[in-house]
GROMACS .gro file of C-alpha atoms in nm:
model
  459
    1MET     CA    1   0.542  -0.938   1.619
    2SER     CA    2   0.716  -1.243   1.614
    3ALA     CA    3   0.919  -1.372   1.344
    4GLY     CA    4   0.829  -1.731   1.477
    5TRP     CA    5   0.477  -1.647   1.397
    6PHE     CA    6   0.556  -1.536   1.066
    7ARG     CA    7   0.701  -1.827   0.967
    8ARG     CA    8   0.395  -2.097   1.138
    9ARG     CA    9   0.145  -1.840   0.972
   10PHE     CA   10   0.327  -1.781   0.609
   11LEU     CA   11   0.506  -2.030   0.430
   12PRO     CA   12   0.782  -1.977   0.198
   13GLY     CA   13   0.661  -1.796  -0.127
   14GLY     CA   14   0.310  -1.892  -0.021
   15PRO     CA   15   0.008  -1.665  -0.005
   16LEU     CA   16  -0.065  -1.467   0.329
   17PRO     CA   17  -0.370  -1.485   0.513
   18ALA     CA   18  -0.727  -1.329   0.304
   19PRO     CA   19  -0.816  -1.083   0.504
   20ARG     CA   20  -1.226  -1.094   0.652
   21PRO     CA   21  -1.475  -1.025   0.402
   22PRO     CA   22  -1.691  -0.740   0.447
   23ARG     CA   23  -2.074  -0.853   0.475
   24PRO     CA   24  -2.278  -0.683   0.193
   25ARG     CA   25  -2.505  -0.393   0.270
   26ALA     CA   26  -2.804  -0.319   0.026
   27SER     CA   27  -2.698  -0.064  -0.256
   28PRO     CA   28  -2.754   0.069  -0.688
   29VAL     CA   29  -2.522  -0.231  -0.756
   30PRO     CA   30  -2.543  -0.489  -0.493
   31TYR     CA   31  -2.177  -0.619  -0.372
   32ARG     CA   32  -2.034  -0.959  -0.484
   33ARG     CA   33  -1.710  -1.145  -0.407
   34PRO     CA   34  -1.520  -1.130  -0.711
   35ARG     CA   35  -1.434  -1.524  -0.881
   36PHE     CA   36  -1.172  -1.580  -0.727
   37LEU     CA   37  -1.228  -1.476  -0.356
   38ARG     CA   38  -1.599  -1.676  -0.343
   39GLY     CA   39  -1.484  -1.995  -0.122
   40SER     CA   40  -1.111  -1.874  -0.065
   41VAL     CA   41  -1.178  -1.633   0.225
   42SER     CA   42  -1.202  -1.735   0.588
   43CYS     CA   43  -1.502  -1.635   0.709
   44PRO     CA   44  -1.593  -1.478   1.130
   45GLY     CA   45  -1.588  -1.798   1.372
   46THR     CA   46  -1.412  -2.055   1.179
   47THR     CA   47  -1.086  -2.186   1.295
   48ASP     CA   48  -0.905  -2.127   1.015
   49THR     CA   49  -0.958  -1.730   1.053
   50PRO     CA   50  -0.602  -1.567   1.087
   51ARG     CA   51  -0.565  -1.429   1.449
   52ARG     CA   52  -0.230  -1.276   1.646
   53PRO     CA   53  -0.215  -1.513   1.926
   54GLU     CA   54  -0.117  -1.249   2.185
   55ALA     CA   55  -0.399  -1.013   2.008
   56ARG     CA   56  -0.711  -0.808   2.085
   57PRO     CA   57  -1.027  -0.681   1.982
   58VAL     CA   58  -1.172  -0.332   1.971
   59ARG     CA   59  -1.473  -0.163   2.000
   60CYS     CA   60  -1.564   0.088   1.787
   61PRO     CA   61  -1.645   0.397   2.001
   62ALA     CA   62  -1.938   0.452   1.691
   63ARG     CA   63  -2.047   0.135   1.634
   64GLY     CA   64  -2.020   0.001   1.976
   65ARG     CA   65  -1.897  -0.358   1.822
   66GLU     CA   66  -1.603  -0.592   1.804
   67LEU     CA   67  -1.383  -0.523   1.516
   68PRO     CA   68  -1.104  -0.814   1.490
   69TRP     CA   69  -0.773  -0.742   1.497
   70ASN     CA   70  -0.584  -0.697   1.157
   71ALA     CA   71  -0.219  -0.899   1.069
   72GLY     CA   72   0.083  -0.656   1.200
   73TYR     CA   73   0.081  -0.474   1.466
   74ALA     CA   74  -0.214  -0.322   1.355
   75GLU     CA   75  -0.559  -0.156   1.417
   76ILE     CA   76  -0.845  -0.075   1.210
   77ILE     CA   77  -1.170   0.047   1.296
   78ASN     CA   78  -1.511   0.109   1.138
   79ALA     CA   79  -1.621   0.441   1.111
   80GLU     CA   80  -2.058   0.494   1.174
   81LYS     CA   81  -2.114   0.624   0.792
   82SER     CA   82  -2.032   0.326   0.610
   83GLU     CA   83  -2.179  -0.068   0.758
   84PHE     CA   84  -1.841  -0.277   0.605
   85ASN     CA   85  -1.492  -0.179   0.611
   86GLU     CA   86  -1.336  -0.031   0.331
   87ASP     CA   87  -0.995  -0.045   0.471
   88GLN     CA   88  -0.825  -0.363   0.449
   89ALA     CA   89  -0.457  -0.450   0.510
   90ALA     CA   90  -0.215  -0.794   0.462
   91CYS     CA   91   0.176  -0.837   0.622
   92GLY     CA   92   0.350  -1.105   0.616
   93LYS     CA   93   0.677  -1.317   0.530
   94LEU     CA   94   0.793  -1.257   0.146
   95CYS     CA   95   1.073  -1.554   0.069
   96ILE     CA   96   1.230  -1.530  -0.295
   97ARG     CA   97   1.331  -1.740  -0.496
   98ARG     CA   98   1.455  -1.866  -0.844
   99CYS     CA   99   1.373  -2.087  -1.106
  100GLU     CA  100   1.670  -2.296  -1.273
  101THR     CA  101   1.547  -2.238  -1.640
  102GLU     CA  102   1.292  -2.074  -1.748
  103GLU     CA  103   1.136  -2.368  -1.833
  104ASP     CA  104   1.188  -2.485  -1.522
  105GLN     CA  105   0.897  -2.367  -1.319
  106GLU     CA  106   1.015  -2.525  -0.995
  107TRP     CA  107   1.141  -2.313  -0.769
  108VAL     CA  108   1.481  -2.423  -0.652
  109THR     CA  109   1.597  -2.291  -0.302
  110LEU     CA  110   1.918  -2.050  -0.317
  111CYS     CA  111   2.234  -2.117  -0.176
  112PRO     CA  112   2.196  -1.961   0.201
  113GLU     CA  113   2.429  -1.638   0.144
  114GLU     CA  114   2.152  -1.587  -0.200
  115PHE     CA  115   1.876  -1.672  -0.056
  116LEU     CA  116   1.610  -1.375  -0.002
  117THR     CA  117   1.380  -1.295   0.253
  118GLY     CA  118   1.192  -0.989   0.358
  119HIS     CA  119   0.895  -0.876   0.545
  120TYR     CA  120   0.589  -0.744   0.414
  121TRP     CA  121   0.342  -0.492   0.499
  122ALA     CA  122  -0.005  -0.309   0.279
  123LEU     CA  123  -0.297  -0.093   0.357
  124PHE     CA  124  -0.576  -0.044   0.153
  125ASP     CA  125  -0.808   0.200   0.138
  126GLY     CA  126  -1.142   0.139  -0.093
  127HIS     CA  127  -1.401   0.379  -0.222
  128GLY     CA  128  -1.676   0.273  -0.454
  129GLY     CA  129  -1.668  -0.074  -0.208
  130PRO     CA  130  -1.464  -0.288  -0.084
  131ALA     CA  131  -1.381  -0.505  -0.387
  132ALA     CA  132  -1.091  -0.368  -0.529
  133ALA     CA  133  -0.904  -0.298  -0.192
  134ILE     CA  134  -0.969  -0.714  -0.085
  135LEU     CA  135  -0.862  -0.824  -0.465
  136ALA     CA  136  -0.553  -0.573  -0.344
  137ALA     CA  137  -0.490  -0.688  -0.007
  138ASN     CA  138  -0.510  -1.091  -0.151
  139THR     CA  139  -0.298  -1.071  -0.447
  140LEU     CA  140  -0.065  -0.741  -0.385
  141HIS     CA  141   0.213  -0.940  -0.242
  142SER     CA  142   0.194  -1.247  -0.482
  143CYS     CA  143   0.235  -0.999  -0.753
  144LEU     CA  144   0.537  -0.868  -0.572
  145ARG     CA  145   0.739  -1.203  -0.496
  146ARG     CA  146   0.677  -1.282  -0.858
  147GLN     CA  147   0.854  -0.992  -0.928
  148LEU     CA  148   1.177  -0.979  -0.725
  149GLU     CA  149   1.197  -1.368  -0.798
  150ALA     CA  150   1.213  -1.322  -1.162
  151ILE     CA  151   1.463  -1.087  -1.089
  152ALA     CA  152   1.640  -1.293  -0.812
  153GLU     CA  153   1.980  -1.287  -0.965
  154GLY     CA  154   1.993  -0.961  -0.989
  155LEU     CA  155   1.961  -0.891  -0.616
  156VAL     CA  156   2.220  -1.063  -0.535
  157ALA     CA  157   2.510  -0.920  -0.713
  158THR     CA  158   2.692  -0.718  -0.641
  159GLN     CA  159   2.613  -0.460  -0.945
  160PRO     CA  160   2.321  -0.541  -1.149
  161PRO     CA  161   2.462  -0.690  -1.449
  162MET     CA  162   2.305  -0.610  -1.843
  163HIS     CA  163   2.235  -0.943  -1.930
  164LEU     CA  164   2.026  -1.124  -1.556
  165SER     CA  165   2.105  -1.440  -1.816
  166GLY     CA  166   2.512  -1.366  -1.683
  167HIS     CA  167   2.583  -1.306  -2.124
  168CYS     CA  168   2.829  -1.050  -2.181
  169VAL     CA  169   2.751  -0.921  -2.510
  170CYS     CA  170   3.015  -0.580  -2.445
  171PRO     CA  171   3.321  -0.592  -2.205
  172SER     CA  172   3.189  -0.235  -2.173
  173ASP     CA  173   2.858  -0.320  -2.022
  174PRO     CA  174   2.939  -0.300  -1.663
  175GLN     CA  175   3.125   0.022  -1.681
  176PHE     CA  176   2.742   0.117  -1.870
  177VAL     CA  177   2.558   0.051  -1.602
  178GLU     CA  178   2.812   0.199  -1.397
  179GLU     CA  179   2.778   0.544  -1.566
  180LYS     CA  180   2.415   0.496  -1.537
  181GLY     CA  181   2.406   0.506  -1.166
  182ILE     CA  182   2.239   0.163  -1.122
  183ARG     CA  183   2.192  -0.027  -0.835
  184THR     CA  184   2.063  -0.295  -0.652
  185GLU     CA  185   1.802  -0.125  -0.432
  186ASP     CA  186   1.647   0.010  -0.868
  187LEU     CA  187   1.600  -0.341  -0.927
  188VAL     CA  188   1.316  -0.396  -0.633
  189ILE     CA  189   1.151  -0.034  -0.714
  190GLY     CA  190   1.135  -0.170  -1.072
  191ALA     CA  191   0.964  -0.473  -0.903
  192LEU     CA  192   0.727  -0.275  -0.677
  193GLU     CA  193   0.622  -0.079  -0.974
  194SER     CA  194   0.558  -0.336  -1.169
  195ALA     CA  195   0.384  -0.523  -0.940
  196PHE     CA  196   0.131  -0.252  -0.855
  197GLN     CA  197   0.078  -0.251  -1.277
  198GLU     CA  198  -0.007  -0.553  -1.263
  199CYS     CA  199  -0.196  -0.583  -1.004
  200ASP     CA  200  -0.435  -0.329  -1.100
  201GLU     CA  201  -0.457  -0.476  -1.444
  202MET     CA  202  -0.574  -0.768  -1.222
  203ILE     CA  203  -0.850  -0.599  -1.041
  204GLY     CA  204  -0.948  -0.493  -1.386
  205ARG     CA  205  -1.018  -0.838  -1.483
  206GLU     CA  206  -1.210  -0.952  -1.238
  207LEU     CA  207  -1.400  -0.619  -1.097
  208GLU     CA  208  -1.517  -0.652  -1.448
  209ALA     CA  209  -1.605  -0.989  -1.530
  210SER     CA  210  -1.786  -1.026  -1.139
  211GLY     CA  211  -2.017  -0.659  -1.227
  212GLN     CA  212  -1.828  -0.453  -0.919
  213VAL     CA  213  -1.658  -0.156  -0.931
  214GLY     CA  214  -1.479   0.043  -0.703
  215GLY     CA  215  -1.121   0.145  -0.644
  216CYS     CA  216  -0.834   0.152  -0.333
  217THR     CA  217  -0.568   0.329  -0.226
  218ALA     CA  218  -0.236   0.140  -0.135
  219LEU     CA  219   0.016   0.211   0.093
  220VAL     CA  220   0.348  -0.072   0.129
  221ALA     CA  221   0.598  -0.076   0.333
  222VAL     CA  222   0.898  -0.398   0.219
  223SER     CA  223   1.188  -0.508   0.401
  224LEU     CA  224   1.472  -0.644   0.178
  225GLN     CA  225   1.855  -0.661   0.206
  226GLY     CA  226   1.900  -0.402   0.530
  227LYS     CA  227   1.610  -0.125   0.333
  228LEU     CA  228   1.301  -0.038   0.423
  229TYR     CA  229   1.069   0.050   0.034
  230VAL     CA  230   0.781   0.273   0.101
  231ALA     CA  231   0.533   0.184  -0.198
  232ASN     CA  232   0.275   0.498  -0.217
  233ALA     CA  233  -0.040   0.478  -0.456
  234GLY     CA  234  -0.293   0.750  -0.294
  235ASP     CA  235  -0.271   0.992   0.019
  236SER     CA  236  -0.213   0.723   0.296
  237ARG     CA  237   0.038   0.826   0.508
  238ALA     CA  238   0.384   0.672   0.609
  239ILE     CA  239   0.649   0.848   0.872
  240LEU     CA  240   0.900   0.772   1.073
  241VAL     CA  241   0.889   0.816   1.421
  242GLN     CA  242   1.229   0.885   1.636
  243ARG     CA  243   1.301   1.017   1.946
  244ASP     CA  244   1.448   1.295   1.861
  245GLU     CA  245   1.338   1.358   1.452
  246VAL     CA  246   0.977   1.264   1.259
  247ARG     CA  247   1.059   1.197   0.873
  248PRO     CA  248   0.774   1.150   0.633
  249LEU     CA  249   0.810   0.870   0.439
  250SER     CA  250   0.560   0.884   0.119
  251SER     CA  251   0.381   1.208  -0.045
  252GLU     CA  252  -0.022   1.192  -0.068
  253PHE     CA  253  -0.143   1.181  -0.432
  254THR     CA  254  -0.450   1.313  -0.487
  255PRO     CA  255  -0.621   1.591  -0.807
  256GLU     CA  256  -0.427   1.962  -0.656
  257THR     CA  257  -0.046   1.788  -0.608
  258GLU     CA  258  -0.056   1.639  -0.903
  259ARG     CA  259  -0.288   1.849  -1.127
  260GLN     CA  260   0.002   1.968  -1.416
  261ARG     CA  261   0.004   1.599  -1.520
  262ILE     CA  262  -0.317   1.568  -1.492
  263GLN     CA  263  -0.353   1.896  -1.715
  264GLN     CA  264  -0.090   1.806  -1.927
  265LEU     CA  265  -0.275   1.493  -2.011
  266ALA     CA  266  -0.578   1.688  -2.140
  267PHE     CA  267  -0.384   1.855  -2.289
  268VAL     CA  268  -0.224   1.608  -2.564
  269TYR     CA  269  -0.614   1.416  -2.581
  270PRO     CA  270  -0.857   1.603  -2.496
  271GLU     CA  271  -1.113   1.394  -2.687
  272LEU     CA  272  -1.112   1.253  -2.265
  273LEU     CA  273  -1.297   1.595  -2.173
  274ALA     CA  274  -1.543   1.498  -2.472
  275GLY     CA  275  -1.595   1.931  -2.454
  276GLU     CA  276  -1.797   1.901  -2.096
  277PHE     CA  277  -1.523   2.013  -1.867
  278THR     CA  278  -1.207   2.278  -1.905
  279ARG     CA  279  -0.870   2.201  -1.822
  280LEU     CA  280  -0.817   2.552  -1.683
  281GLU     CA  281  -0.772   2.630  -1.312
  282PHE     CA  282  -0.927   2.918  -1.130
  283PRO     CA  283  -0.928   3.095  -0.826
  284ARG     CA  284  -1.334   2.954  -0.775
  285ARG     CA  285  -1.608   2.855  -1.054
  286LEU     CA  286  -1.675   3.061  -1.320
  287LYS     CA  287  -1.949   3.309  -1.380
  288GLY     CA  288  -2.137   3.395  -1.631
  289ASP     CA  289  -2.125   3.790  -1.528
  290ASP     CA  290  -1.638   3.748  -1.588
  291LEU     CA  291  -1.708   3.661  -1.968
  292GLY     CA  292  -1.481   3.926  -2.094
  293GLN     CA  293  -1.357   3.981  -1.779
  294LYS     CA  294  -0.922   3.882  -1.708
  295VAL     CA  295  -0.917   3.695  -1.459
  296LEU     CA  296  -0.646   3.479  -1.258
  297PHE     CA  297  -0.579   3.128  -1.415
  298ARG     CA  298  -0.299   2.861  -1.493
  299ASP     CA  299  -0.236   2.598  -1.703
  300HIS     CA  300  -0.078   2.272  -1.756
  301HIS     CA  301   0.286   2.456  -1.832
  302MET     CA  302   0.293   2.708  -1.520
  303SER     CA  303   0.355   2.697  -1.140
  304GLY     CA  304   0.278   2.998  -1.136
  305TRP     CA  305  -0.028   3.222  -1.270
  306SER     CA  306  -0.133   3.419  -1.537
  307TYR     CA  307  -0.444   3.633  -1.688
  308LYS     CA  308  -0.654   3.573  -1.954
  309CYS     CA  309  -1.047   3.667  -2.089
  310VAL     CA  310  -1.275   3.416  -2.010
  311GLU     CA  311  -1.419   3.334  -2.327
  312LYS     CA  312  -1.773   3.114  -2.317
  313SER     CA  313  -1.556   2.737  -2.304
  314ASP     CA  314  -1.398   2.887  -1.976
  315LEU     CA  315  -1.728   2.876  -1.785
  316LYS     CA  316  -1.744   2.460  -1.852
  317TYR     CA  317  -1.691   2.253  -1.500
  318PRO     CA  318  -1.352   2.250  -1.449
  319LEU     CA  319  -1.142   1.923  -1.461
  320ILE     CA  320  -0.996   2.032  -1.113
  321HIS     CA  321  -1.163   2.190  -0.880
  322GLY     CA  322  -1.199   2.235  -0.493
  323GLN     CA  323  -0.930   2.298  -0.250
  324GLY     CA  324  -0.697   2.040  -0.069
  325ARG     CA  325  -0.921   1.762   0.043
  326GLN     CA  326  -1.189   1.893  -0.131
  327ALA     CA  327  -1.041   1.877  -0.445
  328ARG     CA  328  -1.160   1.649  -0.717
  329LEU     CA  329  -1.096   1.507  -1.001
  330LEU     CA  330  -1.397   1.592  -1.321
  331GLY     CA  331  -1.588   1.659  -1.004
  332THR     CA  332  -1.572   1.255  -0.899
  333LEU     CA  333  -1.248   1.103  -0.745
  334ALA     CA  334  -1.023   1.281  -0.431
  335VAL     CA  335  -0.709   1.036  -0.559
  336SER     CA  336  -0.554   1.107  -0.828
  337ARG     CA  337  -0.339   0.727  -0.825
  338GLY     CA  338  -0.473   0.335  -0.698
  339LEU     CA  339  -0.580   0.079  -0.839
  340GLY     CA  340  -0.936  -0.066  -0.983
  341ASP     CA  341  -1.158   0.285  -1.135
  342HIS     CA  342  -1.196   0.062  -1.483
  343GLN     CA  343  -1.531   0.159  -1.452
  344LEU     CA  344  -1.523   0.501  -1.276
  345ARG     CA  345  -1.756   0.720  -1.476
  346VAL     CA  346  -1.835   1.109  -1.432
  347LEU     CA  347  -2.210   1.108  -1.329
  348ASP     CA  348  -2.467   1.078  -1.628
  349THR     CA  349  -2.205   1.114  -1.815
  350ASN     CA  350  -1.970   0.814  -2.041
  351ILE     CA  351  -1.646   1.026  -1.895
  352GLN     CA  352  -1.377   0.786  -1.827
  353LEU     CA  353  -1.174   0.875  -1.464
  354LYS     CA  354  -0.927   0.575  -1.536
  355PRO     CA  355  -0.681   0.745  -1.810
  356PHE     CA  356  -0.623   1.014  -1.597
  357LEU     CA  357  -0.489   0.780  -1.249
  358LEU     CA  358  -0.228   0.678  -1.218
  359SER     CA  359  -0.139   0.296  -1.044
  360VAL     CA  360   0.220   0.359  -1.004
  361PRO     CA  361   0.400   0.386  -0.665
  362GLN     CA  362   0.613   0.683  -0.639
  363VAL     CA  363   0.913   0.449  -0.324
  364THR     CA  364   1.070   0.632  -0.097
  365VAL     CA  365   1.386   0.417  -0.018
  366LEU     CA  366   1.503   0.395   0.356
  367ASP     CA  367   1.882   0.236   0.476
  368LEU     CA  368   1.806   0.099   0.814
  369ASP     CA  369   2.198   0.036   0.823
  370GLN     CA  370   2.268   0.360   0.809
  371LEU     CA  371   2.047   0.483   1.093
  372GLU     CA  372   2.125   0.430   1.465
  373LEU     CA  373   1.814   0.216   1.564
  374GLN     CA  374   1.657   0.275   1.903
  375GLU     CA  375   1.388   0.013   2.062
  376GLU     CA  376   1.173   0.316   2.016
  377ASP     CA  377   1.215   0.370   1.674
  378VAL     CA  378   0.917   0.282   1.471
  379ILE     CA  379   0.759   0.328   1.121
  380VAL     CA  380   0.390   0.474   1.120
  381MET     CA  381   0.163   0.402   0.830
  382ALA     CA  382  -0.232   0.516   0.837
  383THR     CA  383  -0.506   0.552   0.592
  384ASP     CA  384  -0.616   0.912   0.509
  385GLY     CA  385  -0.832   0.950   0.832
  386LEU     CA  386  -0.593   0.918   1.048
  387TRP     CA  387  -0.447   1.220   0.833
  388ASP     CA  388  -0.755   1.440   0.829
  389VAL     CA  389  -0.682   1.501   1.161
  390LEU     CA  390  -0.368   1.455   1.302
  391SER     CA  391   0.001   1.541   1.179
  392ASN     CA  392   0.296   1.397   1.151
  393GLU     CA  393   0.438   1.623   1.475
  394GLN     CA  394   0.147   1.504   1.636
  395VAL     CA  395   0.174   1.119   1.576
  396ALA     CA  396   0.511   1.163   1.690
  397ARG     CA  397   0.414   1.304   1.986
  398ILE     CA  398   0.202   1.025   2.104
  399VAL     CA  399   0.460   0.771   1.992
  400GLN     CA  400   0.754   0.951   2.162
  401SER     CA  401   0.569   1.009   2.429
  402PHE     CA  402   0.401   0.640   2.537
  403LEU     CA  403   0.646   0.393   2.400
  404PRO     CA  404   0.958   0.443   2.639
  405GLY     CA  405   0.720   0.452   2.940
  406ASN     CA  406   0.554   0.083   2.810
  407ARG     CA  407   0.871  -0.106   2.741
  408GLU     CA  408   0.776  -0.417   2.891
  409ASP     CA  409   0.470  -0.474   2.736
  410PRO     CA  410   0.475  -0.724   2.486
  411HIS     CA  411   0.174  -0.592   2.333
  412ARG     CA  412   0.272  -0.219   2.289
  413PHE     CA  413   0.323  -0.135   1.951
  414SER     CA  414  -0.017  -0.292   1.866
  415GLU     CA  415  -0.187  -0.053   2.164
  416LEU     CA  416   0.002   0.196   2.059
  417ALA     CA  417  -0.143   0.169   1.723
  418ARG     CA  418  -0.509   0.175   1.865
  419MET     CA  419  -0.410   0.477   2.118
  420LEU     CA  420  -0.333   0.625   1.792
  421ILE     CA  421  -0.716   0.542   1.623
  422HIS     CA  422  -0.904   0.648   1.989
  423SER     CA  423  -0.720   1.004   1.910
  424THR     CA  424  -0.927   1.087   1.630
  425GLN     CA  425  -1.264   0.985   1.816
  426GLY     CA  426  -1.293   1.284   1.995
  427LYS     CA  427  -1.246   1.161   2.315
  428ASP     CA  428  -1.043   1.355   2.640
  429ASN     CA  429  -0.742   1.433   2.642
  430SER     CA  430  -0.740   1.459   2.219
  431LEU     CA  431  -0.495   1.608   2.034
  432THR     CA  432  -0.629   1.687   1.766
  433ALA     CA  433  -0.706   1.978   1.653
  434GLU     CA  434  -1.093   2.157   1.799
  435GLY     CA  435  -1.220   1.867   1.873
  436GLN     CA  436  -1.141   1.739   1.568
  437VAL     CA  437  -1.360   1.390   1.536
  438SER     CA  438  -1.264   1.182   1.167
  439TYR     CA  439  -1.563   1.001   1.092
  440ASP     CA  440  -1.400   0.787   0.803
  441ASP     CA  441  -1.292   0.432   0.780
  442ILE     CA  442  -0.904   0.430   1.027
  443SER     CA  443  -0.604   0.201   0.900
  444VAL     CA  444  -0.315   0.191   1.080
  445PHE     CA  445   0.052  -0.027   1.114
  446VAL     CA  446   0.344   0.076   1.392
  447ILE     CA  447   0.606  -0.139   1.285
  448PRO     CA  448   0.936  -0.172   1.491
  449LEU     CA  449   1.256  -0.044   1.303
  450ASN     CA  450   1.491  -0.235   1.618
  451SER     CA  451   1.404  -0.590   1.538
  452GLN     CA  452   1.399  -0.488   1.143
  453GLY     CA  453   1.791  -0.381   1.238
  454GLN     CA  454   1.788  -0.685   1.454
  455ARG     CA  455   1.713  -0.964   1.167
  456ASN     CA  456   1.938  -0.755   0.872
  457SER     CA  457   2.293  -0.825   1.105
  458ARG     CA  458   2.213  -1.196   1.127
  459HIS     CA  459   2.144  -1.230   0.757
   0.00000   0.00000   0.00000
């Protein structure tokens, strides 16, 4: 994607173009677009529908219909399982400004060496309907921009000041900051964490007001001041692919990977389980015949296993049940971090899942200035439908075999995204194990890092 196109479509400080709204389907809770989205999103066929100039639609093999290209070097496929796409995506240019004073609400441009620009990519994988993913795609970037603008002076300082106003209460303040090891990238990480939290609270208010339910995972990449920040809350994934290396840039957050945190919460606040669940983990669901027997178990303070004598309370449904991608929190949700889900309850109970869910992302920082970037070096971001059937190494082999032979193709990165998706559909020459097919919605971003490095050197 050319930087020029970004400037034409995304004005500094302005909103990113909204993704197309999905078609509603008949369901027990009919889908209604949240209030502030109504009348604000471009519809297919209108002249203001956001499209990349060289974009071409991809035909979904599962449904045989054309799908619009989504902003960025991306392709999105809607699997047979859903009548509308719960995946959403957004990307654009971030222009960070500041206020002269706290009372002054008019944004003024900083002097040239302080004016900050960055780039933003985000994938949102919805569950329980598309409403939360649509809200997140429309607002998270604005939350992030506000958080960064609030700390703009700290971002351009050689060392983050103790007082943002520049006021010095203690002469040793710089020394305290240095001893804590606080760097500029820590401010960006804090801004990302706060933006996710702010967006989550907004989604809760909007969905409650419109009578909607649902949540979404969020995977965000931000290029700013020579660094790439990857923030993940959920089970989507980002990897760095270079000529002879593949490096994971995120970790998945599932009930299984966050078992100890979730169990500890149930230990501190047992009322959250309403007497219906046991927080203890066993290799399988216990039965009546297990009563009085010593069986393997583990609790919140244990990374290893031990034995305990089975009591009647141990026969309750486990807080976390299942293995791998089949693991479920309270028998309901397969992820432990994300946005939304404020109204989600265990079936036929009043037990809420939200207290166990975190909206705070894990942030990984990649120093682009320290990498010897080549033309074929890319970041691959994708929702879990891709990673269900392709490993990091398999995706890297596709990237490394495709890009060197297509350097003259201006559409090579979007074509690569298309190829990655088609590799999950059980086609000929598929790299998936034993002909595995993904039936999930899949969204992919392929981000060329060489262009990011060139932008950083210019700034």
